């Protein structure tokens, strides 16, 4: 049985993700207490033809975070195919969304402001986030979120999933990365007016950066780091690791480096490549 748990911050898009699972044929339950999950699984194994479960778990059920982690680990040890998806967004974005919908936060009241409620929720859910594949929905609309979740669901995970993500520092640092590498010290093709219109997936940029010794040294150093530490994460039963590669605008250097790293890791790990500023997400 395939089980997908969806959690995350209020206002981050959990209902959109759960509706997508429902559209894909999952039997979905919103706001299920974690202690009821084993019974729900057993019921469907014994009494129905349901093979895919989508469960929303969040602060409304006042779940015990430690208990949730133990339940997830136990189910995985029992051989269940269980994945955890955690959605989040910048606090300013979440506050704007609550203002637009005129809904109240589950923790808000006379004693806490909306911002304080969001901060408490983020801290409270952080242990569950460590078990999950994280998506930052700050710059996504509902359609983009559905597409991103659908691409993630396509992966048949048999080991560690490595997400390589390029981004531009001028647009903000992704909050969901485990490791972050800064490419802003490398030669920048942006200052060549003939190269400026291209991006790191185009041959002119690739040729330019391939000829820069510092770029190749940086790629070699990051590769050495990953070769040393990714196997250790696999041993520790990590399901996902996200590696952020940033440059100023997220168009040239970071995109090129991500593509080169993906080539080196291909065949060793399951890969998902994101180029945030190019709006590109692809399996490798």
mmCIF file of N, CA and C in Angstrom, residues 48-186:
data_model
loop_
_atom_site.group_PDB
_atom_site.id
_atom_site.type_symbol
_atom_site.label_atom_id
_atom_site.label_comp_id
_atom_site.label_asym_id
_atom_site.label_seq_id
_atom_site.Cartn_x
_atom_site.Cartn_y
_atom_site.Cartn_z
ATOM 1 N N UNK A 48 -11.108 -3.461 1.863
ATOM 2 C CA UNK A 48 -11.356 -2.661 0.668
ATOM 3 C C UNK A 48 -10.264 -2.888 -0.356
ATOM 4 N N UNK A 49 -10.463 -2.302 -1.525
ATOM 5 C CA UNK A 49 -9.488 -2.413 -2.602
ATOM 6 C C UNK A 49 -8.593 -1.180 -2.680
ATOM 7 N N UNK A 50 -8.629 -0.357 -1.651
ATOM 8 C CA UNK A 50 -7.796 0.843 -1.621
ATOM 9 C C UNK A 50 -6.328 0.455 -1.546
ATOM 10 N N UNK A 51 -5.527 0.992 -2.449
ATOM 11 C CA UNK A 51 -4.084 0.712 -2.460
ATOM 12 C C UNK A 51 -3.250 1.973 -2.263
ATOM 13 N N UNK A 52 -3.922 3.148 -2.226
ATOM 14 C CA UNK A 52 -3.212 4.415 -2.061
ATOM 15 C C UNK A 52 -3.951 5.283 -1.045
ATOM 16 N N UNK A 53 -3.246 5.677 0.003
ATOM 17 C CA UNK A 53 -3.829 6.520 1.040
ATOM 18 C C UNK A 53 -3.142 7.878 1.064
ATOM 19 N N UNK A 54 -3.926 8.941 1.138
ATOM 20 C CA UNK A 54 -3.401 10.285 1.327
ATOM 21 C C UNK A 54 -3.936 10.849 2.630
ATOM 22 N N UNK A 55 -3.049 11.201 3.545
ATOM 23 C CA UNK A 55 -3.447 11.629 4.881
ATOM 24 C C UNK A 55 -2.883 13.011 5.173
ATOM 25 N N UNK A 56 -3.739 13.918 5.608
ATOM 26 C CA UNK A 56 -3.293 15.242 6.039
ATOM 27 C C UNK A 56 -3.135 15.242 7.554
ATOM 28 N N UNK A 57 -1.959 15.638 8.017
ATOM 29 C CA UNK A 57 -1.649 15.681 9.448
ATOM 30 C C UNK A 57 -1.098 17.066 9.760
ATOM 31 N N UNK A 58 -1.749 17.786 10.661
ATOM 32 C CA UNK A 58 -1.249 19.130 10.967
ATOM 33 C C UNK A 58 -1.604 19.529 12.385
ATOM 34 N N UNK A 59 -1.414 20.786 12.679
ATOM 35 C CA UNK A 59 -1.535 21.266 14.053
ATOM 36 C C UNK A 59 -2.965 21.218 14.576
ATOM 37 N N UNK A 60 -3.945 21.126 13.693
ATOM 38 C CA UNK A 60 -5.336 21.096 14.144
ATOM 39 C C UNK A 60 -5.624 19.885 15.020
ATOM 40 N N UNK A 61 -4.947 18.753 14.732
ATOM 41 C CA UNK A 61 -5.189 17.537 15.502
ATOM 42 C C UNK A 61 -4.375 17.490 16.785
ATOM 43 N N UNK A 62 -3.528 18.536 17.009
ATOM 44 C CA UNK A 62 -2.674 18.609 18.199
ATOM 45 C C UNK A 62 -1.871 17.322 18.367
ATOM 46 N N UNK A 63 -1.303 16.839 17.246
ATOM 47 C CA UNK A 63 -0.569 15.580 17.279
ATOM 48 C C UNK A 63 0.675 15.707 18.139
ATOM 49 N N UNK A 64 1.054 14.592 18.753
ATOM 50 C CA UNK A 64 2.322 14.519 19.459
ATOM 51 C C UNK A 64 3.402 14.282 18.414
ATOM 52 N N UNK A 65 4.302 15.243 18.263
ATOM 53 C CA UNK A 65 5.292 15.164 17.194
ATOM 54 C C UNK A 65 6.194 13.949 17.354
ATOM 55 N N UNK A 66 6.612 13.670 18.580
ATOM 56 C CA UNK A 66 7.458 12.496 18.795
ATOM 57 C C UNK A 66 6.715 11.217 18.443
ATOM 58 N N UNK A 67 5.431 11.168 18.801
ATOM 59 C CA UNK A 67 4.619 10.000 18.470
ATOM 60 C C UNK A 67 4.469 9.865 16.960
ATOM 61 N N UNK A 68 4.312 10.982 16.267
ATOM 62 C CA UNK A 68 4.183 10.940 14.809
ATOM 63 C C UNK A 68 5.439 10.366 14.178
ATOM 64 N N UNK A 69 6.607 10.822 14.636
ATOM 65 C CA UNK A 69 7.858 10.298 14.101
ATOM 66 C C UNK A 69 8.015 8.818 14.356
ATOM 67 N N UNK A 70 7.636 8.381 15.549
ATOM 68 C CA UNK A 70 7.733 6.961 15.889
ATOM 69 C C UNK A 70 6.791 6.130 15.029
ATOM 70 N N UNK A 71 5.590 6.644 14.780
ATOM 71 C CA UNK A 71 4.626 5.927 13.943
ATOM 72 C C UNK A 71 5.151 5.777 12.521
ATOM 73 N N UNK A 72 5.721 6.853 11.984
ATOM 74 C CA UNK A 72 6.249 6.807 10.620
ATOM 75 C C UNK A 72 7.382 5.801 10.522
ATOM 76 N N UNK A 73 8.312 5.837 11.488
ATOM 77 C CA UNK A 73 9.436 4.908 11.476
ATOM 78 C C UNK A 73 8.955 3.471 11.614
ATOM 79 N N UNK A 74 7.978 3.244 12.489
ATOM 80 C CA UNK A 74 7.439 1.896 12.688
ATOM 81 C C UNK A 74 6.805 1.361 11.410
ATOM 82 N N UNK A 75 6.011 2.189 10.755
ATOM 83 C CA UNK A 75 5.342 1.752 9.528
ATOM 84 C C UNK A 75 6.355 1.449 8.432
ATOM 85 N N UNK A 76 7.407 2.244 8.340
ATOM 86 C CA UNK A 76 8.445 1.970 7.345
ATOM 87 C C UNK A 76 9.148 0.655 7.646
ATOM 88 N N UNK A 77 9.410 0.393 8.928
ATOM 89 C CA UNK A 77 10.060 -0.863 9.306
ATOM 90 C C UNK A 77 9.168 -2.061 9.015
ATOM 91 N N UNK A 78 7.851 -1.848 9.034
ATOM 92 C CA UNK A 78 6.909 -2.922 8.714
ATOM 93 C C UNK A 78 6.756 -3.141 7.216
ATOM 94 N N UNK A 79 7.476 -2.358 6.429
ATOM 95 C CA UNK A 79 7.475 -2.560 4.988
ATOM 96 C C UNK A 79 6.491 -1.710 4.214
ATOM 97 N N UNK A 80 5.817 -0.776 4.886
ATOM 98 C CA UNK A 80 4.869 0.082 4.179
ATOM 99 C C UNK A 80 5.614 1.165 3.396
ATOM 100 N N UNK A 81 5.104 1.442 2.210
ATOM 101 C CA UNK A 81 5.665 2.497 1.362
ATOM 102 C C UNK A 81 5.053 3.818 1.809
ATOM 103 N N UNK A 82 5.705 4.485 2.750
ATOM 104 C CA UNK A 82 5.148 5.701 3.332
ATOM 105 C C UNK A 82 6.079 6.877 3.068
ATOM 106 N N UNK A 83 5.513 7.941 2.510
ATOM 107 C CA UNK A 83 6.260 9.154 2.204
ATOM 108 C C UNK A 83 5.628 10.330 2.940
ATOM 109 N N UNK A 84 6.467 11.291 3.316
ATOM 110 C CA UNK A 84 5.993 12.465 4.044
ATOM 111 C C UNK A 84 6.319 13.712 3.232
ATOM 112 N N UNK A 85 5.313 14.533 3.013
ATOM 113 C CA UNK A 85 5.463 15.789 2.282
ATOM 114 C C UNK A 85 5.176 16.938 3.239
ATOM 115 N N UNK A 86 6.100 17.888 3.318
ATOM 116 C CA UNK A 86 5.936 19.031 4.218
ATOM 117 C C UNK A 86 5.923 20.313 3.397
ATOM 118 N N UNK A 87 4.846 21.085 3.527
ATOM 119 C CA UNK A 87 4.700 22.345 2.797
ATOM 120 C C UNK A 87 4.924 23.519 3.745
ATOM 121 N N UNK A 88 5.637 24.528 3.238
ATOM 122 C CA UNK A 88 5.911 25.710 4.040
ATOM 123 C C UNK A 88 5.977 26.929 3.133
ATOM 124 N N UNK A 89 6.045 28.088 3.738
ATOM 125 C CA UNK A 89 6.169 29.339 2.983
ATOM 126 C C UNK A 89 6.689 30.414 3.922
ATOM 127 N N UNK A 90 7.171 31.513 3.338
ATOM 128 C CA UNK A 90 7.626 32.640 4.145
ATOM 129 C C UNK A 90 6.470 33.187 4.973
ATOM 130 N N UNK A 91 6.791 33.669 6.165
ATOM 131 C CA UNK A 91 5.742 34.163 7.054
ATOM 132 C C UNK A 91 4.977 35.336 6.450
ATOM 133 N N UNK A 92 5.679 36.214 5.733
ATOM 134 C CA UNK A 92 4.994 37.351 5.111
ATOM 135 C C UNK A 92 3.975 36.875 4.082
ATOM 136 N N UNK A 93 4.334 35.821 3.344
ATOM 137 C CA UNK A 93 3.418 35.261 2.346
ATOM 138 C C UNK A 93 2.216 34.626 3.032
ATOM 139 N N UNK A 94 2.459 33.883 4.107
ATOM 140 C CA UNK A 94 1.362 33.236 4.826
ATOM 141 C C UNK A 94 0.414 34.272 5.421
ATOM 142 N N UNK A 95 0.969 35.338 5.972
ATOM 143 C CA UNK A 95 0.123 36.399 6.538
ATOM 144 C C UNK A 95 -0.744 37.023 5.447
ATOM 145 N N UNK A 96 -0.169 37.247 4.273
ATOM 146 C CA UNK A 96 -0.946 37.807 3.160
ATOM 147 C C UNK A 96 -2.062 36.853 2.743
ATOM 148 N N UNK A 97 -1.759 35.553 2.700
ATOM 149 C CA UNK A 97 -2.783 34.580 2.308
ATOM 150 C C UNK A 97 -3.924 34.547 3.310
ATOM 151 N N UNK A 98 -3.596 34.595 4.610
ATOM 152 C CA UNK A 98 -4.658 34.628 5.616
ATOM 153 C C UNK A 98 -5.493 35.894 5.479
ATOM 154 N N UNK A 99 -4.849 37.004 5.165
ATOM 155 C CA UNK A 99 -5.577 38.263 4.991
ATOM 156 C C UNK A 99 -6.519 38.186 3.798
ATOM 157 N N UNK A 100 -6.050 37.566 2.716
ATOM 158 C CA UNK A 100 -6.865 37.472 1.505
ATOM 159 C C UNK A 100 -8.073 36.565 1.699
ATOM 160 N N UNK A 101 -7.896 35.472 2.452
ATOM 161 C CA UNK A 101 -8.997 34.520 2.643
ATOM 162 C C UNK A 101 -9.858 34.853 3.855
ATOM 163 N N UNK A 102 -9.338 35.751 4.724
ATOM 164 C CA UNK A 102 -10.041 36.158 5.947
ATOM 165 C C UNK A 102 -10.311 34.976 6.871
ATOM 166 N N UNK A 103 -9.426 34.006 6.830
ATOM 167 C CA UNK A 103 -9.532 32.863 7.733
ATOM 168 C C UNK A 103 -8.624 33.100 8.932
ATOM 169 N N UNK A 104 -8.938 32.430 10.032
ATOM 170 C CA UNK A 104 -8.106 32.552 11.228
ATOM 171 C C UNK A 104 -7.165 31.358 11.325
ATOM 172 N N UNK A 105 -6.027 31.581 11.933
ATOM 173 C CA UNK A 105 -5.064 30.508 12.153
ATOM 174 C C UNK A 105 -5.565 29.618 13.293
ATOM 175 N N UNK A 106 -5.332 28.291 13.212
ATOM 176 C CA UNK A 106 -5.815 27.393 14.277
ATOM 177 C C UNK A 106 -5.326 27.754 15.674
ATOM 178 N N UNK A 107 -4.174 28.417 15.787
ATOM 179 C CA UNK A 107 -3.635 28.769 17.101
ATOM 180 C C UNK A 107 -3.932 30.204 17.508
ATOM 181 N N UNK A 108 -4.439 30.999 16.581
ATOM 182 C CA UNK A 108 -4.615 32.423 16.879
ATOM 183 C C UNK A 108 -5.794 32.637 17.822
ATOM 184 N N UNK A 109 -5.718 33.701 18.559
ATOM 185 C CA UNK A 109 -6.773 34.037 19.509
ATOM 186 C C UNK A 109 -6.424 35.332 20.205
ATOM 187 N N UNK A 110 -6.952 35.506 21.387
ATOM 188 C CA UNK A 110 -6.714 36.750 22.116
ATOM 189 C C UNK A 110 -5.290 36.841 22.649
ATOM 190 N N UNK A 111 -4.613 35.700 22.794
ATOM 191 C CA UNK A 111 -3.286 35.708 23.418
ATOM 192 C C UNK A 111 -2.145 35.727 22.418
ATOM 193 N N UNK A 112 -2.400 35.428 21.132
ATOM 194 C CA UNK A 112 -1.326 35.375 20.142
ATOM 195 C C UNK A 112 -1.729 36.073 18.860
ATOM 196 N N UNK A 113 -0.790 36.808 18.287
ATOM 197 C CA UNK A 113 -1.008 37.400 16.974
ATOM 198 C C UNK A 113 -0.855 36.316 15.911
ATOM 199 N N UNK A 114 -1.209 36.650 14.676
ATOM 200 C CA UNK A 114 -1.058 35.697 13.581
ATOM 201 C C UNK A 114 0.409 35.333 13.389
ATOM 202 N N UNK A 115 1.295 36.326 13.439
ATOM 203 C CA UNK A 115 2.721 36.047 13.274
ATOM 204 C C UNK A 115 3.224 35.120 14.368
ATOM 205 N N UNK A 116 2.838 35.368 15.603
ATOM 206 C CA UNK A 116 3.260 34.509 16.718
ATOM 207 C C UNK A 116 2.715 33.097 16.548
ATOM 208 N N UNK A 117 1.490 32.979 16.049
ATOM 209 C CA UNK A 117 0.896 31.659 15.811
ATOM 210 C C UNK A 117 1.680 30.888 14.763
ATOM 211 N N UNK A 118 2.055 31.570 13.684
ATOM 212 C CA UNK A 118 2.831 30.925 12.624
ATOM 213 C C UNK A 118 4.205 30.496 13.130
ATOM 214 N N UNK A 119 4.839 31.343 13.929
ATOM 215 C CA UNK A 119 6.160 31.010 14.458
ATOM 216 C C UNK A 119 6.086 29.818 15.405
ATOM 217 N N UNK A 120 5.059 29.769 16.237
ATOM 218 C CA UNK A 120 4.896 28.639 17.145
ATOM 219 C C UNK A 120 4.613 27.360 16.366
ATOM 220 N N UNK A 121 3.779 27.465 15.347
ATOM 221 C CA UNK A 121 3.461 26.295 14.527
ATOM 222 C C UNK A 121 4.707 25.767 13.829
ATOM 223 N N UNK A 122 5.519 26.663 13.272
ATOM 224 C CA UNK A 122 6.731 26.251 12.569
ATOM 225 C C UNK A 122 7.682 25.507 13.520
ATOM 226 N N UNK A 123 7.865 26.060 14.712
ATOM 227 C CA UNK A 123 8.757 25.418 15.681
ATOM 228 C C UNK A 123 8.201 24.072 16.131
ATOM 229 N N UNK A 124 6.906 24.014 16.327
ATOM 230 C CA UNK A 124 6.270 22.791 16.825
ATOM 231 C C UNK A 124 6.342 21.663 15.808
ATOM 232 N N UNK A 125 6.228 21.998 14.526
ATOM 233 C CA UNK A 125 6.232 20.979 13.474
ATOM 234 C C UNK A 125 7.630 20.641 12.960
ATOM 235 N N UNK A 126 8.651 21.337 13.448
ATOM 236 C CA UNK A 126 9.999 21.151 12.889
ATOM 237 C C UNK A 126 10.510 19.711 12.955
ATOM 238 N N UNK A 127 10.236 18.923 14.016
ATOM 239 C CA UNK A 127 10.709 17.530 13.991
ATOM 240 C C UNK A 127 10.085 16.712 12.863
ATOM 241 N N UNK A 128 8.813 16.971 12.561
ATOM 242 C CA UNK A 128 8.161 16.262 11.466
ATOM 243 C C UNK A 128 8.752 16.684 10.129
ATOM 244 N N UNK A 129 9.121 17.947 10.023
ATOM 245 C CA UNK A 129 9.749 18.454 8.798
ATOM 246 C C UNK A 129 11.033 17.701 8.486
ATOM 247 N N UNK A 130 11.772 17.291 9.526
ATOM 248 C CA UNK A 130 13.038 16.591 9.320
ATOM 249 C C UNK A 130 12.845 15.243 8.637
ATOM 250 N N UNK A 131 11.647 14.677 8.721
ATOM 251 C CA UNK A 131 11.358 13.374 8.123
ATOM 252 C C UNK A 131 10.814 13.490 6.709
ATOM 253 N N UNK A 132 10.645 14.709 6.226
ATOM 254 C CA UNK A 132 9.822 14.925 5.037
ATOM 255 C C UNK A 132 10.598 15.498 3.864
ATOM 256 N N UNK A 133 9.960 15.388 2.705
ATOM 257 C CA UNK A 133 10.364 16.133 1.519
ATOM 258 C C UNK A 133 9.670 17.484 1.602
ATOM 259 N N UNK A 134 10.435 18.563 1.568
ATOM 260 C CA UNK A 134 9.888 19.899 1.808
ATOM 261 C C UNK A 134 9.718 20.677 0.509
ATOM 262 N N UNK A 135 8.611 21.375 0.410
ATOM 263 C CA UNK A 135 8.349 22.266 -0.721
ATOM 264 C C UNK A 135 8.017 23.644 -0.173
ATOM 265 N N UNK A 136 8.760 24.638 -0.619
ATOM 266 C CA UNK A 136 8.487 26.031 -0.269
ATOM 267 C C UNK A 136 7.515 26.591 -1.304
ATOM 268 N N UNK A 137 6.310 26.918 -0.861
ATOM 269 C CA UNK A 137 5.258 27.357 -1.783
ATOM 270 C C UNK A 137 5.150 28.877 -1.882
ATOM 271 N N UNK A 138 6.132 29.603 -1.341
ATOM 272 C CA UNK A 138 6.035 31.069 -1.276
ATOM 273 C C UNK A 138 5.765 31.703 -2.629
ATOM 274 N N UNK A 139 6.412 31.190 -3.666
ATOM 275 C CA UNK A 139 6.306 31.797 -4.995
ATOM 276 C C UNK A 139 5.451 30.950 -5.942
ATOM 277 N N UNK A 140 4.642 30.060 -5.391
ATOM 278 C CA UNK A 140 3.828 29.174 -6.220
ATOM 279 C C UNK A 140 2.358 29.542 -6.138
ATOM 280 N N UNK A 141 1.667 29.392 -7.275
ATOM 281 C CA UNK A 141 0.213 29.402 -7.239
ATOM 282 C C UNK A 141 -0.258 27.952 -7.138
ATOM 283 N N UNK A 142 -1.569 27.742 -7.080
ATOM 284 C CA UNK A 142 -2.092 26.395 -6.882
ATOM 285 C C UNK A 142 -1.687 25.453 -8.013
ATOM 286 N N UNK A 143 -1.706 25.936 -9.238
ATOM 287 C CA UNK A 143 -1.353 25.096 -10.380
ATOM 288 C C UNK A 143 0.115 24.673 -10.319
ATOM 289 N N UNK A 144 0.996 25.595 -9.953
ATOM 290 C CA UNK A 144 2.416 25.268 -9.852
ATOM 291 C C UNK A 144 2.677 24.275 -8.727
ATOM 292 N N UNK A 145 1.951 24.420 -7.627
ATOM 293 C CA UNK A 145 2.107 23.476 -6.522
ATOM 294 C C UNK A 145 1.641 22.083 -6.933
ATOM 295 N N UNK A 146 0.509 21.999 -7.613
ATOM 296 C CA UNK A 146 0.028 20.699 -8.075
ATOM 297 C C UNK A 146 1.062 20.031 -8.984
ATOM 298 N N UNK A 147 1.656 20.803 -9.881
ATOM 299 C CA UNK A 147 2.651 20.247 -10.799
ATOM 300 C C UNK A 147 3.872 19.740 -10.032
ATOM 301 N N UNK A 148 4.348 20.535 -9.063
ATOM 302 C CA UNK A 148 5.533 20.153 -8.301
ATOM 303 C C UNK A 148 5.286 18.881 -7.499
ATOM 304 N N UNK A 149 4.130 18.795 -6.849
ATOM 305 C CA UNK A 149 3.803 17.589 -6.077
ATOM 306 C C UNK A 149 3.660 16.385 -6.996
ATOM 307 N N UNK A 150 3.055 16.586 -8.153
ATOM 308 C CA UNK A 150 2.872 15.483 -9.098
ATOM 309 C C UNK A 150 4.220 14.954 -9.592
ATOM 310 N N UNK A 151 5.177 15.849 -9.856
ATOM 311 C CA UNK A 151 6.504 15.408 -10.270
ATOM 312 C C UNK A 151 7.186 14.614 -9.161
ATOM 313 N N UNK A 152 7.029 15.065 -7.940
ATOM 314 C CA UNK A 152 7.611 14.351 -6.798
ATOM 315 C C UNK A 152 7.012 12.952 -6.656
ATOM 316 N N UNK A 153 5.717 12.842 -6.861
ATOM 317 C CA UNK A 153 5.045 11.553 -6.713
ATOM 318 C C UNK A 153 5.484 10.537 -7.759
ATOM 319 N N UNK A 154 6.015 11.014 -8.879
ATOM 320 C CA UNK A 154 6.405 10.097 -9.954
ATOM 321 C C UNK A 154 7.612 9.248 -9.594
ATOM 322 N N UNK A 155 8.381 9.686 -8.616
ATOM 323 C CA UNK A 155 9.602 8.962 -8.272
ATOM 324 C C UNK A 155 9.272 7.665 -7.549
ATOM 325 N N UNK A 156 9.861 6.575 -8.011
ATOM 326 C CA UNK A 156 9.814 5.304 -7.293
ATOM 327 C C UNK A 156 11.038 5.268 -6.386
ATOM 328 N N UNK A 157 10.868 5.631 -5.123
ATOM 329 C CA UNK A 157 12.010 5.783 -4.240
ATOM 330 C C UNK A 157 12.471 4.451 -3.674
ATOM 331 N N UNK A 158 13.682 4.080 -4.043
ATOM 332 C CA UNK A 158 14.290 2.863 -3.518
ATOM 333 C C UNK A 158 15.490 3.195 -2.641
ATOM 334 N N UNK A 159 15.861 4.440 -2.579
ATOM 335 C CA UNK A 159 16.998 4.863 -1.776
ATOM 336 C C UNK A 159 16.921 6.351 -1.543
ATOM 337 N N UNK A 160 18.070 6.961 -1.395
ATOM 338 C CA UNK A 160 18.133 8.392 -1.130
ATOM 339 C C UNK A 160 17.790 9.193 -2.383
ATOM 340 N N UNK A 161 16.846 10.120 -2.247
ATOM 341 C CA UNK A 161 16.509 11.039 -3.330
ATOM 342 C C UNK A 161 17.298 12.324 -3.121
ATOM 343 N N UNK A 162 18.106 12.695 -4.110
ATOM 344 C CA UNK A 162 18.924 13.902 -4.036
ATOM 345 C C UNK A 162 18.277 14.980 -4.895
ATOM 346 N N UNK A 163 17.916 16.098 -4.269
ATOM 347 C CA UNK A 163 17.328 17.225 -4.991
ATOM 348 C C UNK A 163 18.408 18.285 -5.164
ATOM 349 N N UNK A 164 18.726 18.605 -6.403
ATOM 350 C CA UNK A 164 19.687 19.659 -6.727
ATOM 351 C C UNK A 164 18.904 20.883 -7.178
ATOM 352 N N UNK A 165 19.114 22.001 -6.507
ATOM 353 C CA UNK A 165 18.274 23.175 -6.747
ATOM 354 C C UNK A 165 19.135 24.418 -6.967
ATOM 355 N N UNK A 166 18.992 25.038 -8.143
ATOM 356 C CA UNK A 166 19.660 26.315 -8.395
ATOM 357 C C UNK A 166 18.717 27.455 -8.024
ATOM 358 N N UNK A 167 19.296 28.585 -7.632
ATOM 359 C CA UNK A 167 18.470 29.735 -7.260
ATOM 360 C C UNK A 167 19.305 31.004 -7.348
ATOM 361 N N UNK A 168 18.636 32.145 -7.292
ATOM 362 C CA UNK A 168 19.309 33.436 -7.282
ATOM 363 C C UNK A 168 19.217 34.082 -5.914
ATOM 364 N N UNK A 169 20.355 34.468 -5.341
ATOM 365 C CA UNK A 169 20.350 35.086 -4.015
ATOM 366 C C UNK A 169 19.513 36.359 -3.992
ATOM 367 N N UNK A 170 19.426 37.069 -5.113
ATOM 368 C CA UNK A 170 18.665 38.321 -5.146
ATOM 369 C C UNK A 170 17.176 38.093 -4.933
ATOM 370 N N UNK A 171 16.728 36.846 -5.106
ATOM 371 C CA UNK A 171 15.316 36.513 -4.908
ATOM 372 C C UNK A 171 15.071 35.826 -3.570
ATOM 373 N N UNK A 172 16.110 35.645 -2.783
ATOM 374 C CA UNK A 172 15.964 35.002 -1.479
ATOM 375 C C UNK A 172 16.510 33.587 -1.473
ATOM 376 N N UNK A 173 16.943 33.154 -0.310
ATOM 377 C CA UNK A 173 17.524 31.817 -0.147
ATOM 378 C C UNK A 173 16.412 30.814 0.143
ATOM 379 N N UNK A 174 16.366 29.682 -0.548
ATOM 380 C CA UNK A 174 15.355 28.659 -0.255
ATOM 381 C C UNK A 174 15.469 28.190 1.192
ATOM 382 N N UNK A 175 14.340 27.966 1.821
ATOM 383 C CA UNK A 175 14.349 27.552 3.227
ATOM 384 C C UNK A 175 14.411 26.046 3.397
ATOM 385 N N UNK A 176 14.304 25.306 2.303
ATOM 386 C CA UNK A 176 14.187 23.855 2.420
ATOM 387 C C UNK A 176 15.474 23.113 2.103
ATOM 388 N N UNK A 177 16.616 23.816 2.022
ATOM 389 C CA UNK A 177 17.851 23.137 1.634
ATOM 390 C C UNK A 177 18.568 22.579 2.858
ATOM 391 N N UNK A 178 19.223 21.430 2.660
ATOM 392 C CA UNK A 178 20.060 20.842 3.708
ATOM 393 C C UNK A 178 21.490 21.366 3.625
ATOM 394 N N UNK A 179 21.971 21.585 2.401
ATOM 395 C CA UNK A 179 23.307 22.140 2.177
ATOM 396 C C UNK A 179 23.197 23.256 1.140
ATOM 397 N N UNK A 180 24.000 24.297 1.315
ATOM 398 C CA UNK A 180 23.944 25.433 0.401
ATOM 399 C C UNK A 180 25.358 25.821 -0.022
ATOM 400 N N UNK A 181 25.540 26.006 -1.325
ATOM 401 C CA UNK A 181 26.833 26.398 -1.875
ATOM 402 C C UNK A 181 26.658 27.676 -2.694
ATOM 403 N N UNK A 182 27.600 28.612 -2.498
ATOM 404 C CA UNK A 182 27.517 29.948 -3.085
ATOM 405 C C UNK A 182 28.463 30.046 -4.284
ATOM 406 N N UNK A 183 27.908 30.332 -5.469
ATOM 407 C CA UNK A 183 28.698 30.420 -6.701
ATOM 408 C C UNK A 183 29.051 31.854 -7.084
ATOM 409 N N UNK A 184 28.752 32.815 -6.229
ATOM 410 C CA UNK A 184 28.925 34.215 -6.617
ATOM 411 C C UNK A 184 30.383 34.637 -6.767
ATOM 412 N N UNK A 185 31.311 33.823 -6.274
ATOM 413 C CA UNK A 185 32.733 34.149 -6.439
ATOM 414 C C UNK A 185 33.285 33.699 -7.792
ATOM 415 N N UNK A 186 32.488 32.965 -8.562
ATOM 416 C CA UNK A 186 32.946 32.442 -9.851
ATOM 417 C C UNK A 186 32.785 33.487 -10.957
#
